[in-house]
PDB file of C-alpha atoms in Angstrom:
ATOM      1  CA  MET A   1      61.224-121.996 -34.494  1.00  0.00           C
ATOM      2  CA  ALA A   2      64.059-120.764 -36.711  1.00  0.00           C
ATOM      3  CA  ALA A   3      61.999-117.797 -37.934  1.00  0.00           C
ATOM      4  CA  ASP A   4      61.085-116.891 -34.337  1.00  0.00           C
ATOM      5  CA  ARG A   5      64.751-117.045 -33.238  1.00  0.00           C
ATOM      6  CA  ARG A   6      65.859-114.932 -36.203  1.00  0.00           C
ATOM      7  CA  SER A   7      63.267-112.318 -35.329  1.00  0.00           C
ATOM      8  CA  SER A   8      64.555-112.055 -31.757  1.00  0.00           C
ATOM      9  CA  TRP A   9      68.180-111.764 -32.953  1.00  0.00           C
ATOM     10  CA  LEU A  10      67.174-109.017 -35.364  1.00  0.00           C
ATOM     11  CA  LYS A  11      65.441-107.049 -32.583  1.00  0.00           C
ATOM     12  CA  GLY A  12      68.714-106.855 -30.715  1.00  0.00           C
ATOM     13  CA  VAL A  13      70.569-105.285 -33.605  1.00  0.00           C
ATOM     14  CA  LEU A  14      67.885-103.461 -35.709  1.00  0.00           C
ATOM     15  CA  ASP A  15      68.612 -99.968 -34.273  1.00  0.00           C
ATOM     16  CA  LEU A  16      72.256-100.368 -35.259  1.00  0.00           C
ATOM     17  CA  LEU A  17      71.343-101.675 -38.746  1.00  0.00           C
ATOM     18  CA  VAL A  18      68.975 -98.739 -39.358  1.00  0.00           C
ATOM     19  CA  LEU A  19      71.707 -96.264 -38.326  1.00  0.00           C
ATOM     20  CA  SER A  20      74.038 -98.047 -40.705  1.00  0.00           C
ATOM     21  CA  CYS A  21      71.565 -97.653 -43.562  1.00  0.00           C
ATOM     22  CA  LEU A  22      71.747 -93.901 -43.104  1.00  0.00           C
ATOM     23  CA  THR A  23      75.505 -93.534 -43.412  1.00  0.00           C
ATOM     24  CA  GLY A  24      75.254 -92.965 -47.131  1.00  0.00           C
ATOM     25  CA  GLY A  25      72.808 -90.070 -46.753  1.00  0.00           C
ATOM     26  CA  GLU A  26      69.182 -89.458 -45.985  1.00  0.00           C
ATOM     27  CA  SER A  27      66.535 -92.060 -46.653  1.00  0.00           C
ATOM     28  CA  TYR A  28      62.891 -92.842 -45.860  1.00  0.00           C
ATOM     29  CA  GLY A  29      61.308 -95.885 -44.258  1.00  0.00           C
ATOM     30  CA  TYR A  30      60.534 -97.905 -47.369  1.00  0.00           C
ATOM     31  CA  GLU A  31      64.050 -97.417 -48.781  1.00  0.00           C
ATOM     32  CA  ILE A  32      65.543 -98.482 -45.416  1.00  0.00           C
ATOM     33  CA  SER A  33      63.319-101.545 -45.388  1.00  0.00           C
ATOM     34  CA  LYS A  34      64.340-102.492 -48.929  1.00  0.00           C
ATOM     35  CA  ALA A  35      68.050-102.053 -48.102  1.00  0.00           C
ATOM     36  CA  LEU A  36      67.699-104.338 -45.083  1.00  0.00           C
ATOM     37  CA  ALA A  37      65.842-106.935 -47.121  1.00  0.00           C
ATOM     38  CA  GLY A  38      68.482-106.662 -49.880  1.00  0.00           C
ATOM     39  CA  ALA A  39      71.117-107.393 -47.237  1.00  0.00           C
ATOM     40  CA  GLY A  40      69.380-110.692 -46.473  1.00  0.00           C
ATOM     41  CA  LEU A  41      67.635-109.650 -43.259  1.00  0.00           C
ATOM     42  CA  GLY A  42      64.121-110.362 -44.489  1.00  0.00           C
ATOM     43  CA  ASP A  43      61.111-108.120 -44.786  1.00  0.00           C
ATOM     44  CA  ILE A  44      61.002-105.480 -42.049  1.00  0.00           C
ATOM     45  CA  LYS A  45      57.437-104.290 -41.676  1.00  0.00           C
ATOM     46  CA  GLY A  46      56.491-100.690 -40.978  1.00  0.00           C
ATOM     47  CA  GLY A  47      55.129-101.680 -37.587  1.00  0.00           C
ATOM     48  CA  THR A  48      58.634-102.754 -36.631  1.00  0.00           C
ATOM     49  CA  LEU A  49      60.708-100.133 -38.503  1.00  0.00           C
ATOM     50  CA  TYR A  50      58.882 -96.905 -37.653  1.00  0.00           C
ATOM     51  CA  PRO A  51      59.044 -97.358 -33.872  1.00  0.00           C
ATOM     52  CA  VAL A  52      62.809 -97.864 -34.300  1.00  0.00           C
ATOM     53  CA  LEU A  53      63.077 -94.680 -36.334  1.00  0.00           C
ATOM     54  CA  ASN A  54      61.064 -92.812 -33.724  1.00  0.00           C
ATOM     55  CA  ARG A  55      63.268 -94.121 -30.977  1.00  0.00           C
ATOM     56  CA  LEU A  56      66.425 -93.120 -32.835  1.00  0.00           C
ATOM     57  CA  GLU A  57      64.960 -89.657 -33.439  1.00  0.00           C
ATOM     58  CA  GLU A  58      64.048 -89.234 -29.761  1.00  0.00           C
ATOM     59  CA  ALA A  59      67.615 -90.263 -28.838  1.00  0.00           C
ATOM     60  CA  GLY A  60      69.022 -87.587 -31.117  1.00  0.00           C
ATOM     61  CA  TYR A  61      70.684 -90.118 -33.454  1.00  0.00           C
ATOM     62  CA  VAL A  62      68.569 -89.198 -36.525  1.00  0.00           C
ATOM     63  CA  VAL A  63      66.572 -86.225 -37.616  1.00  0.00           C
ATOM     64  CA  GLY A  64      63.380 -86.690 -39.551  1.00  0.00           C
ATOM     65  CA  GLU A  65      61.835 -84.227 -41.983  1.00  0.00           C
ATOM     66  CA  PHE A  66      58.463 -84.615 -43.711  1.00  0.00           C
ATOM     67  CA  ARG A  67      58.415 -83.641 -47.365  1.00  0.00           C
ATOM     68  CA  ALA A  68      55.382 -83.334 -49.536  1.00  0.00           C
ATOM     69  CA  ALA A  69      55.486 -85.132 -52.867  1.00  0.00           C
ATOM     70  CA  GLU A  70      54.319 -83.863 -56.242  1.00  0.00           C
ATOM     71  CA  ARG A  71      52.401 -87.062 -56.735  1.00  0.00           C
ATOM     72  CA  GLY A  72      51.316 -89.474 -54.040  1.00  0.00           C
ATOM     73  CA  PRO A  73      51.763 -89.173 -50.347  1.00  0.00           C
ATOM     74  CA  GLY A  74      54.630 -87.221 -48.731  1.00  0.00           C
ATOM     75  CA  ARG A  75      57.486 -89.022 -46.985  1.00  0.00           C
ATOM     76  CA  ARG A  76      59.452 -88.559 -43.869  1.00  0.00           C
ATOM     77  CA  TYR A  77      63.181 -88.497 -44.661  1.00  0.00           C
ATOM     78  CA  TYR A  78      65.713 -89.369 -41.963  1.00  0.00           C
ATOM     79  CA  ARG A  79      69.372 -88.472 -41.734  1.00  0.00           C
ATOM     80  CA  LEU A  80      72.066 -89.367 -39.271  1.00  0.00           C
ATOM     81  CA  THR A  81      73.242 -86.752 -36.823  1.00  0.00           C
ATOM     82  CA  GLY A  82      76.769 -86.362 -35.471  1.00  0.00           C
ATOM     83  CA  GLN A  83      75.600 -87.990 -32.240  1.00  0.00           C
ATOM     84  CA  GLY A  84      74.153 -90.820 -34.352  1.00  0.00           C
ATOM     85  CA  ARG A  85      77.425 -91.355 -36.157  1.00  0.00           C
ATOM     86  CA  THR A  86      79.227 -91.531 -32.827  1.00  0.00           C
ATOM     87  CA  ALA A  87      76.729 -93.977 -31.410  1.00  0.00           C
ATOM     88  CA  LEU A  88      76.974 -96.096 -34.594  1.00  0.00           C
ATOM     89  CA  ALA A  89      80.740 -96.307 -34.343  1.00  0.00           C
ATOM     90  CA  GLU A  90      80.660 -97.200 -30.616  1.00  0.00           C
ATOM     91  CA  GLN A  91      77.836 -99.707 -30.926  1.00  0.00           C
ATOM     92  CA  THR A  92      79.308-101.308 -34.054  1.00  0.00           C
ATOM     93  CA  GLY A  93      82.502-102.050 -32.158  1.00  0.00           C
ATOM     94  CA  ALA A  94      80.549-103.446 -29.241  1.00  0.00           C
ATOM     95  CA  TRP A  95      78.389-105.597 -31.550  1.00  0.00           C
ATOM     96  CA  LEU A  96      81.398-106.938 -33.422  1.00  0.00           C
ATOM     97  CA  ASP A  97      83.102-107.881 -30.123  1.00  0.00           C
ATOM     98  CA  PHE A  98      79.905-109.628 -29.007  1.00  0.00           C
ATOM     99  CA  HIS A  99      79.523-111.388 -32.372  1.00  0.00           C
ATOM    100  CA  ALA A 100      83.129-112.657 -32.152  1.00  0.00           C
ATOM    101  CA  SER A 101      82.503-114.014 -28.670  1.00  0.00           C
ATOM    102  CA  VAL A 102      79.307-115.791 -29.730  1.00  0.00           C
ATOM    103  CA  ARG A 103      80.994-117.162 -32.903  1.00  0.00           C
ATOM    104  CA  ASN A 104      84.007-118.374 -30.919  1.00  0.00           C
ATOM    105  CA  THR A 105      81.813-120.060 -28.346  1.00  0.00           C
ATOM    106  CA  LEU A 106      79.646-121.742 -30.958  1.00  0.00           C
ATOM    107  CA  THR A 107      82.500-122.942 -33.192  1.00  0.00           C
ATOM    108  CA  THR A 108      84.450-124.206 -30.166  1.00  0.00           C
ATOM    109  CA  SER A 109      81.449-126.100 -28.895  1.00  0.00           C
ATOM    110  CA  LEU A 110      81.080-127.708 -32.326  1.00  0.00           C
ATOM    111  CA  GLY A 111      84.702-128.703 -32.285  1.00  0.00           C
ATOM    112  CA  THR A 112      85.580-126.784 -35.432  1.00  0.00           C
ATOM    113  CA  GLY A 113      88.077-124.547 -33.745  1.00  0.00           C
ATOM    114  CA  GLU A 114      87.284-121.751 -36.228  1.00  0.00           C
ATOM    115  CA  SER A 115      87.001-118.169 -35.073  1.00  0.00           C
TER     116      SER A 115
END
C-alpha cells in the first residue's frame, strides 16, 4: 500500500518537479528521470514522464527540440519557457502552502505540535 500511496502523491506534483528539473538548463527525458531518482523520488518510467513532458509542451511551459546524435538514437531536449518559469514560481508557492497545511494537520493530529 505504501508504494501505491507514494505513486498517487507523485502524480499530483510530477509536473512541478519536471519543470523544476529544467531550471538549470535544457535536458532530455532520461536525464530528468535520473535527476528525480537522485532526489529520492524513485524510478520514473518513460510511460509516466513523456506524457508529462508532452502536456507541459502543449501548455507552453517547455519547448522540445529533437537533435540527431552522432552515435545512437537522437534525443528530444526540453527547455523551460518564460511562461514555464512563471508557472513554476506560482505553483511552487501553492504547493509549499499546501504542504505546510498537510504537515501541520498531520503533526497536530499526532500530538507532536511540530510545524
